[in-house]
Amino acid sequence: MTTDVGGLSPARRSRLIDALRRGAVPESGLGPLAVGLRRFETAVDDELDAVARGTAVFKAVRGEYGSGKTFFTRWLGERAKQRNFAVAEVQVSENETPLHKLETVYRRLTERLATSSYPPSAFRPVIDAWFYALEEDALSAGSSEEELPSAVADLMAGRLAEVSRTAPMFATALRGYHQAQEAADGATADSLVAWLGGQPHVAAAVRRTAGVRGDLDHFGALGFLQGLLSVLKDSGHPGLLLVLDEVETLQRVRSDARDKALNSLRQLIDEVHSGRFPGLYLVVTGTPAFYDGPQGVNRLAPLAQRLATDFSTDARFDNPRAVQLRLPGFTVDSLTELGIRVRDIYATGSGTSGRVQTVVDDSYLADLARAVTGGLGGKVGVAPRLFLKKLVADVLDRVDQFDDFDPRQHYAPTMSPSELTEVERNAAALLAESVDDIALEL
């Protein structure tokens, strides 16, 4: 059995394989690896198209460790970029990005902002593209070179009128940035674009020059997000996909901070549904314990009501249009299918394609999937990362490089503590008192 792996350039194929070799989720090229996600395609594509037309969407993704939450959001991000969306993936954490401090979330958003043309941070290129678009519109309307600065200022004021009512400093700082750019004052321009991105500690003298004051706060961050969405739209990006990953970490913070964070999430959902953020597709990811347990969503009844989704029926009939999506996780069969796709992608870029396909056949991949799963206490959901890492680094690379290497004869897979995550170690520990070099039987 072989799979269609077309559409991947040699560079993207290489980056994908290298990420799997390191045990990481690839940043791009995920389409051929999207095992089990076809059920979501129509619904998320319809939602992305609606967001591009000016609506807003909130989605909560639930799944156990290893069910593919990060993979799903990056797959969704690729589909968003195909529509020229901007994308930002923000990891929620108590110390680095506490959810109850939206000014920090906004800052991480601008730091992680990416488009199909620019990697993170694409924030400043987006700002510059916006001013370029304003200048083009002013010139098209008949403005002369002498009239251009005032015409751009008028266009900017008009397009940010709604934002100025709630975040006047955003528009003021944009104007100051543009003036600094026109005056070739690079230092001031750098400082102001940093301030627009939510960075703290911008020099007071620079802020006074531009007519802005203070640092961004929790409530100001919502206004700045509105401003960013307006800038994105006018610079050719009809939407922003914002992923808040690993919200289950809220369960481990102090109760007062947890309650503030849950209320911030409730506020964000309400603002999305109120129409305040046209062009925003907001996704949060978490474990079932976060959505159903006493230390998560259920601590705040209004939030629990907004996220309530019936999962009592067979998972085959889950509604992909619902506010909450349940990722099904892997079985041995779907893990084997994933292995087949990775092997075929690897073989496509290999000088020993025929040998890779023959030696690492479907039967061997099924055996390896069962072995890795068995070594993790039968917990298939925990296995994908480790399975793919071993497949690429220990099997495919050797078959590709050594003509006489046969994984059935020369490879006895093991798992050592150093290569396991905490969850994987806990799963492996179910089988042995010590997880030192657990042998996996093929």
Coordinates of C-alpha atoms in Angstrom, one line a residue:
M1 CA 0.0 0.0 0.0
T2 CA 1.3 3.5 -0.9
T3 CA -0.2 6.9 -0.3
D4 CA -0.3 10.1 -2.3
V5 CA 2.3 12.4 -0.9
G6 CA 2.2 15.0 -3.7
G7 CA 2.3 18.7 -3.1
L8 CA 5.4 18.6 -0.8
S9 CA 8.4 20.4 -2.1
P10 CA 11.8 18.8 -1.3
A11 CA 12.5 21.5 1.3
R12 CA 9.1 21.0 3.0
R13 CA 9.6 17.2 2.9
S14 CA 13.0 17.6 4.5
R15 CA 11.7 19.8 7.3
L16 CA 8.8 17.5 8.0
I17 CA 11.1 14.4 8.2
D18 CA 13.6 16.2 10.3
A19 CA 10.9 17.3 12.8
L20 CA 9.7 13.7 13.2
R21 CA 13.3 12.5 13.6
R22 CA 13.5 14.9 16.6
G23 CA 10.2 13.7 18.0
A24 CA 8.5 17.1 17.3
V25 CA 5.3 18.1 15.5
P26 CA 6.2 19.6 12.1
E27 CA 5.4 23.2 11.5
S28 CA 4.2 22.7 7.9
G29 CA 3.5 20.0 5.3
L30 CA 1.0 18.3 7.5
G31 CA -1.7 17.5 5.0
P32 CA -0.4 14.0 4.0
L33 CA -0.1 13.1 7.7
A34 CA -3.7 14.1 8.6
V35 CA -4.9 10.6 9.5
G36 CA -8.4 10.7 10.9
L37 CA -9.0 14.4 10.3
R38 CA -11.1 14.2 7.2
R39 CA -14.2 14.3 9.3
F40 CA -13.4 17.9 10.3
E41 CA -12.4 19.3 6.9
T42 CA -15.8 20.5 5.6
A43 CA -16.8 22.2 8.9
V44 CA -13.5 24.0 9.6
D45 CA -13.2 25.1 5.9
D46 CA -16.7 26.5 6.1
E47 CA -15.9 28.3 9.3
L48 CA -12.6 29.7 7.9
D49 CA -14.5 31.0 4.9
A50 CA -17.1 32.6 7.1
V51 CA -14.4 34.3 9.2
A52 CA -12.8 35.6 6.0
R53 CA -16.2 37.2 5.2
G54 CA -16.1 39.1 8.6
T55 CA -17.6 36.8 11.2
A56 CA -15.8 35.3 14.2
V57 CA -15.5 31.8 15.5
F58 CA -14.5 30.2 18.8
K59 CA -13.6 26.5 19.0
A60 CA -12.5 24.3 21.9
V61 CA -10.4 21.2 21.1
R62 CA -10.2 18.4 23.5
G63 CA -8.0 15.3 23.5
E64 CA -5.8 13.3 25.8
Y65 CA -2.0 13.5 25.5
G66 CA -0.9 12.0 22.2
S67 CA -4.3 12.5 20.5
G68 CA -2.8 15.1 18.2
K69 CA -4.1 18.5 19.5
T70 CA -0.9 20.3 18.4
F71 CA -1.0 18.5 15.1
F72 CA -4.6 19.4 14.6
T73 CA -4.1 23.1 15.3
R74 CA -1.1 23.3 12.9
W75 CA -3.1 21.4 10.3
L76 CA -5.8 24.0 10.8
G77 CA -3.2 26.7 10.6
E78 CA -2.0 25.5 7.2
R79 CA -5.6 25.6 5.9
A80 CA -6.0 29.1 7.2
K81 CA -2.7 30.2 5.5
Q82 CA -4.1 28.8 2.2
R83 CA -6.8 31.5 2.6
N84 CA -4.1 34.1 3.4
F85 CA -4.9 34.2 7.1
A86 CA -2.3 35.2 9.6
V87 CA -1.7 32.6 12.3
A88 CA -0.4 32.7 15.9
E89 CA 0.1 29.8 18.2
V90 CA 0.5 30.8 21.9
Q91 CA 1.4 28.4 24.7
V92 CA -0.5 29.1 27.9
S93 CA 1.6 28.8 31.0
E94 CA 1.6 30.2 34.5
N95 CA 4.9 32.0 34.3
E96 CA 5.4 32.9 30.7
T97 CA 1.8 33.5 29.4
P98 CA -0.8 33.5 32.1
L99 CA -4.2 33.6 30.5
H100 CA -5.6 36.1 33.0
K101 CA -3.2 38.7 31.7
L102 CA -4.5 39.4 28.3
E103 CA -1.8 42.0 27.7
T104 CA 0.8 39.1 27.9
V105 CA -1.3 36.9 25.6
Y106 CA -1.5 39.8 23.1
R107 CA 2.3 40.3 23.2
R108 CA 2.9 36.6 22.6
L109 CA 0.5 36.7 19.7
T110 CA 2.5 39.5 18.0
E111 CA 5.7 37.6 18.7
R112 CA 4.3 34.4 17.2
L113 CA 2.4 36.0 14.3
A114 CA 3.1 34.3 11.0
T115 CA 1.7 34.5 7.4
S116 CA 2.3 32.4 4.3
S117 CA 5.0 34.9 3.4
Y118 CA 6.6 35.7 6.7
P119 CA 7.6 33.4 9.7
P120 CA 7.3 34.7 13.2
S121 CA 7.3 37.5 13.9
A122 CA 5.4 38.9 10.9
F123 CA 4.0 41.7 13.0
R124 CA 6.1 44.5 11.6
P125 CA 5.9 43.4 8.0
V126 CA 2.1 43.3 8.4
I127 CA 2.2 46.9 9.7
D128 CA 4.4 48.1 6.9
A129 CA 2.2 46.3 4.3
W130 CA -0.8 48.1 5.7
F131 CA 0.8 51.5 5.3
Y132 CA 1.8 50.5 1.7
A133 CA -1.8 49.6 1.0
L134 CA -3.0 53.0 2.4
E135 CA -0.5 54.8 0.1
E136 CA -1.6 52.8 -2.9
D137 CA -5.3 53.6 -2.1
A138 CA -4.5 57.3 -1.7
L139 CA -2.6 57.4 -5.0
S140 CA -5.4 55.6 -6.8
A141 CA -7.8 58.2 -5.4
G142 CA -5.8 60.9 -7.2
S143 CA -3.5 62.2 -4.3
S144 CA -0.3 63.8 -5.5
E145 CA 3.1 63.0 -3.8
E146 CA 2.8 66.2 -1.8
E147 CA -0.7 65.4 -0.6
L148 CA 0.2 61.7 0.2
P149 CA 1.1 62.1 3.9
S150 CA -2.2 63.9 4.8
A151 CA -4.2 61.5 2.5
V152 CA -2.7 58.5 4.3
A153 CA -3.5 60.0 7.7
D154 CA -7.1 60.6 6.7
L155 CA -7.5 57.0 5.4
M156 CA -5.9 55.7 8.6
A157 CA -8.2 57.7 10.8
G158 CA -11.3 56.5 8.8
R159 CA -10.3 52.8 8.9
L160 CA -9.5 52.8 12.6
A161 CA -12.5 54.9 13.6
E162 CA -14.2 52.0 15.3
V163 CA -11.0 50.9 17.0
S164 CA -10.2 54.4 18.1
R165 CA -13.3 54.5 20.2
T166 CA -12.0 51.6 22.4
A167 CA -8.2 51.8 21.8
P168 CA -7.3 55.3 20.7
M169 CA -3.7 54.7 21.6
F170 CA -3.4 52.0 19.0
A171 CA -4.2 54.5 16.2
T172 CA -2.1 57.2 17.8
A173 CA 0.9 54.9 17.9
L174 CA 0.4 53.8 14.3
R175 CA 0.4 57.4 13.2
G176 CA 3.6 58.1 15.2
Y177 CA 5.2 55.0 13.7
H178 CA 4.4 56.2 10.2
Q179 CA 5.8 59.7 10.9
A180 CA 9.0 58.2 12.3
Q181 CA 9.4 56.0 9.2
E182 CA 8.8 59.0 6.9
A183 CA 11.4 61.0 8.9
A184 CA 13.9 58.1 8.7
D185 CA 13.9 58.0 12.5
G186 CA 14.6 54.3 12.9
A187 CA 15.1 54.2 16.6
T188 CA 11.7 55.9 17.3
A189 CA 10.0 53.6 14.7
D190 CA 11.5 50.5 16.3
S191 CA 10.3 51.6 19.8
L192 CA 6.8 52.4 18.6
V193 CA 6.3 49.2 16.7
A194 CA 7.4 47.4 19.8
W195 CA 4.9 49.3 21.9
L196 CA 2.2 48.4 19.3
G197 CA 3.2 44.8 19.8
G198 CA 2.6 45.0 23.5
Q199 CA 6.2 45.1 24.5
P200 CA 6.7 46.7 27.9
H201 CA 9.3 49.3 29.0
V202 CA 9.4 51.4 25.8
A203 CA 11.2 54.7 26.7
A204 CA 8.9 57.3 28.0
A205 CA 10.5 60.0 25.8
V206 CA 9.5 58.0 22.7
R207 CA 6.0 57.5 23.9
R208 CA 5.6 61.2 24.6
T209 CA 6.9 62.1 21.1
A210 CA 4.1 59.9 19.6
G211 CA 1.5 61.0 22.1
V212 CA 1.0 57.7 23.8
R213 CA 1.5 56.8 27.4
G214 CA 1.9 53.9 29.7
D215 CA 2.1 50.2 28.9
L216 CA -0.6 48.0 27.6
D217 CA -3.0 46.6 30.2
H218 CA -5.5 43.7 30.3
F219 CA -8.4 45.7 28.9
G220 CA -6.3 47.7 26.4
A221 CA -5.2 44.4 24.9
L222 CA -8.7 43.7 23.6
G223 CA -8.7 47.0 21.8
F224 CA -5.3 46.3 20.4
L225 CA -6.5 43.0 19.1
Q226 CA -9.3 44.8 17.3
G227 CA -6.7 47.2 15.8
L228 CA -4.6 44.3 14.7
L229 CA -7.5 42.6 13.0
S230 CA -8.3 45.8 11.1
V231 CA -4.7 46.2 10.0
L232 CA -4.5 42.5 8.9
K233 CA -7.7 42.9 6.8
D234 CA -6.5 46.0 5.0
S235 CA -3.1 44.5 4.3
G236 CA -4.6 41.5 2.5
H237 CA -5.1 39.0 5.4
P238 CA -8.9 38.4 5.8
G239 CA -8.5 36.7 9.2
L240 CA -6.4 35.7 12.1
L241 CA -6.2 32.1 13.5
L242 CA -5.2 32.4 17.2
V243 CA -4.5 29.2 19.0
L244 CA -4.2 29.2 22.8
D245 CA -2.5 25.8 23.4
E246 CA -2.5 23.7 26.6
V247 CA -5.1 25.6 28.6
E248 CA -5.2 22.6 30.9
T249 CA -2.2 24.1 32.6
L250 CA -4.6 26.4 34.4
Q251 CA -5.6 23.5 36.6
R252 CA -2.1 23.6 38.3
V253 CA -2.0 27.4 39.1
R254 CA -3.1 29.0 42.3
S255 CA -6.9 29.1 42.8
D256 CA -7.1 32.9 42.5
A257 CA -5.1 33.0 39.3
R258 CA -7.1 30.0 37.9
D259 CA -10.4 31.7 38.5
K260 CA -9.2 34.9 36.9
A261 CA -7.9 32.9 33.9
L262 CA -11.2 31.1 33.5
N263 CA -13.1 34.3 33.6
S264 CA -10.7 35.8 31.0
L265 CA -11.5 32.8 28.7
R266 CA -15.3 33.4 29.3
Q267 CA -14.8 37.1 28.4
L268 CA -12.9 36.2 25.2
I269 CA -15.7 33.8 24.1
D270 CA -18.3 36.4 24.8
E271 CA -16.4 39.1 22.9
V272 CA -16.0 36.7 19.9
H273 CA -19.7 35.9 19.9
S274 CA -20.7 39.6 20.3
G275 CA -19.1 40.5 17.0
R276 CA -16.3 42.6 18.5
F277 CA -13.5 40.7 16.6
P278 CA -14.6 40.2 13.0
G279 CA -12.0 38.1 11.3
L280 CA -10.9 36.1 14.4
Y281 CA -10.9 32.3 14.6
L282 CA -10.0 31.6 18.2
V283 CA -9.0 28.0 19.2
V284 CA -8.2 26.7 22.7
T285 CA -6.9 23.2 23.3
G286 CA -7.0 21.1 26.5
T287 CA -7.5 17.7 28.0
P288 CA -10.8 16.2 28.9
A289 CA -9.9 16.7 32.5
F290 CA -9.8 20.5 31.9
Y291 CA -13.2 20.5 30.3
D292 CA -14.9 18.0 32.6
G293 CA -13.0 18.1 35.9
P294 CA -13.6 20.1 39.1
Q295 CA -10.4 22.2 38.7
G296 CA -11.1 23.3 35.1
V297 CA -14.0 24.7 33.2
N298 CA -16.6 23.5 35.8
R299 CA -15.2 26.0 38.4
L300 CA -17.0 28.7 36.4
A301 CA -20.6 27.9 35.6
P302 CA -21.0 30.5 32.9
L303 CA -17.9 29.2 31.1
A304 CA -19.1 25.6 31.4
Q305 CA -22.4 26.5 29.9
R306 CA -20.7 28.1 26.9
L307 CA -18.6 25.1 26.3
A308 CA -21.2 22.4 27.0
T309 CA -21.2 19.7 24.3
D310 CA -22.8 16.3 24.3
F311 CA -20.2 13.5 23.9
S312 CA -22.5 10.7 25.1
T313 CA -23.1 9.4 21.7
D314 CA -20.7 7.3 19.6
A315 CA -17.7 9.3 18.6
R316 CA -18.5 8.6 14.9
F317 CA -21.4 11.0 15.2
D318 CA -19.6 13.9 16.9
N319 CA -20.7 17.2 15.4
P320 CA -17.7 19.0 13.9
R321 CA -19.7 22.2 13.9
A322 CA -20.1 22.1 17.7
V323 CA -18.2 24.6 20.0
Q324 CA -16.1 21.7 21.3
L325 CA -14.3 19.1 19.2
R326 CA -13.2 15.7 20.4
L327 CA -10.1 14.3 18.8
P328 CA -10.5 10.5 18.5
G329 CA -6.9 9.6 19.2
F330 CA -5.0 6.8 17.5
T331 CA -5.6 3.0 17.2
V332 CA -3.0 0.5 16.2
D333 CA -4.5 0.5 12.7
S334 CA -4.5 4.4 12.4
L335 CA -0.9 4.5 13.8
T336 CA 0.1 2.0 11.1
E337 CA -1.5 4.1 8.5
L338 CA 0.4 7.1 9.7
G339 CA 3.6 5.1 9.5
I340 CA 2.8 4.1 5.9
R341 CA 2.4 7.8 5.0
V342 CA 5.6 8.8 6.7
R343 CA 7.5 6.0 5.0
D344 CA 6.1 7.0 1.6
I345 CA 7.1 10.6 2.2
Y346 CA 10.6 9.5 3.2
A347 CA 10.9 7.3 0.2
T348 CA 9.9 10.0 -2.2
G349 CA 12.9 12.0 -1.2
S350 CA 15.3 9.1 -1.0
G351 CA 17.8 7.8 -3.5
T352 CA 16.9 4.3 -2.3
S353 CA 13.1 4.6 -2.6
G354 CA 12.5 1.1 -3.8
R355 CA 14.5 -0.5 -1.0
V356 CA 12.8 1.7 1.6
Q357 CA 9.4 0.6 0.4
T358 CA 10.4 -3.1 0.3
V359 CA 12.3 -3.4 3.6
V360 CA 10.0 -1.2 5.6
D361 CA 6.8 -2.8 4.3
D362 CA 3.3 -2.4 5.7
S363 CA 3.6 -5.6 7.8
Y364 CA 6.7 -4.3 9.5
L365 CA 5.1 -1.0 10.3
A366 CA 2.2 -2.7 11.9
D367 CA 4.6 -4.8 14.0
L368 CA 6.5 -1.7 15.1
A369 CA 3.2 0.1 16.0
R370 CA 2.2 -2.8 18.1
A371 CA 5.6 -3.0 19.8
V372 CA 5.8 0.7 20.7
T373 CA 2.2 0.7 21.9
G374 CA 2.8 -2.4 24.0
G375 CA 5.9 -0.9 25.5
L376 CA 3.7 2.0 26.7
G377 CA 1.2 -0.1 28.5
G378 CA -1.1 -0.5 25.5
K379 CA -1.8 3.2 25.6
V380 CA -2.0 3.9 21.9
G381 CA -2.7 7.6 22.4
V382 CA 0.7 8.1 24.0
A383 CA 2.5 6.3 21.2
P384 CA 2.5 8.5 18.1
R385 CA 5.4 10.8 18.9
L386 CA 7.7 8.0 19.9
F387 CA 6.6 5.7 17.1
L388 CA 7.4 8.2 14.5
K389 CA 10.7 9.2 16.1
K390 CA 11.9 5.6 16.1
L391 CA 10.5 4.9 12.6
V392 CA 12.5 7.8 11.1
A393 CA 15.7 7.9 13.2
D394 CA 16.2 4.2 14.0
V395 CA 14.6 2.5 11.0
L396 CA 14.2 4.6 7.8
D397 CA 17.5 6.5 8.2
R398 CA 19.4 3.2 8.6
V399 CA 17.7 1.5 5.7
D400 CA 18.4 4.5 3.5
Q401 CA 22.1 4.6 4.5
F402 CA 23.1 0.9 4.9
D403 CA 22.5 -1.5 2.1
D404 CA 22.5 -4.6 4.3
F405 CA 20.4 -3.2 7.2
D406 CA 17.3 -5.2 7.8
P407 CA 15.2 -3.8 10.8
R408 CA 13.7 -7.3 11.4
Q409 CA 17.2 -8.8 11.9
H410 CA 19.4 -5.9 13.1
Y411 CA 17.1 -3.6 15.1
A412 CA 15.8 -4.4 18.6
P413 CA 13.8 -1.3 19.6
T414 CA 14.1 -0.1 23.2
M415 CA 12.8 2.8 25.2
S416 CA 15.0 4.7 27.7
P417 CA 13.9 7.2 30.2
S418 CA 15.9 10.0 28.5
E419 CA 13.8 9.9 25.3
L420 CA 10.4 9.7 27.1
T421 CA 8.2 12.5 28.2
E422 CA 6.6 12.4 31.7
V423 CA 3.4 11.0 30.4
E424 CA 5.2 8.3 28.3
R425 CA 7.4 7.4 31.3
N426 CA 4.2 6.9 33.4
A427 CA 2.7 4.7 30.7
A428 CA 5.9 2.6 30.4
A429 CA 6.2 2.3 34.2
L430 CA 2.9 0.3 34.2
L431 CA 4.9 -2.5 32.7
A432 CA 8.0 -2.5 34.8
E433 CA 9.4 -1.2 38.1
S434 CA 12.2 0.4 36.1
V435 CA 11.9 1.9 32.7
D436 CA 15.7 1.6 32.0
D437 CA 15.9 0.4 28.4
I438 CA 12.6 -1.4 28.1
A439 CA 12.9 -3.9 25.2
L440 CA 10.1 -3.7 22.6
E441 CA 9.2 -7.1 21.1
L442 CA 8.6 -7.1 17.4

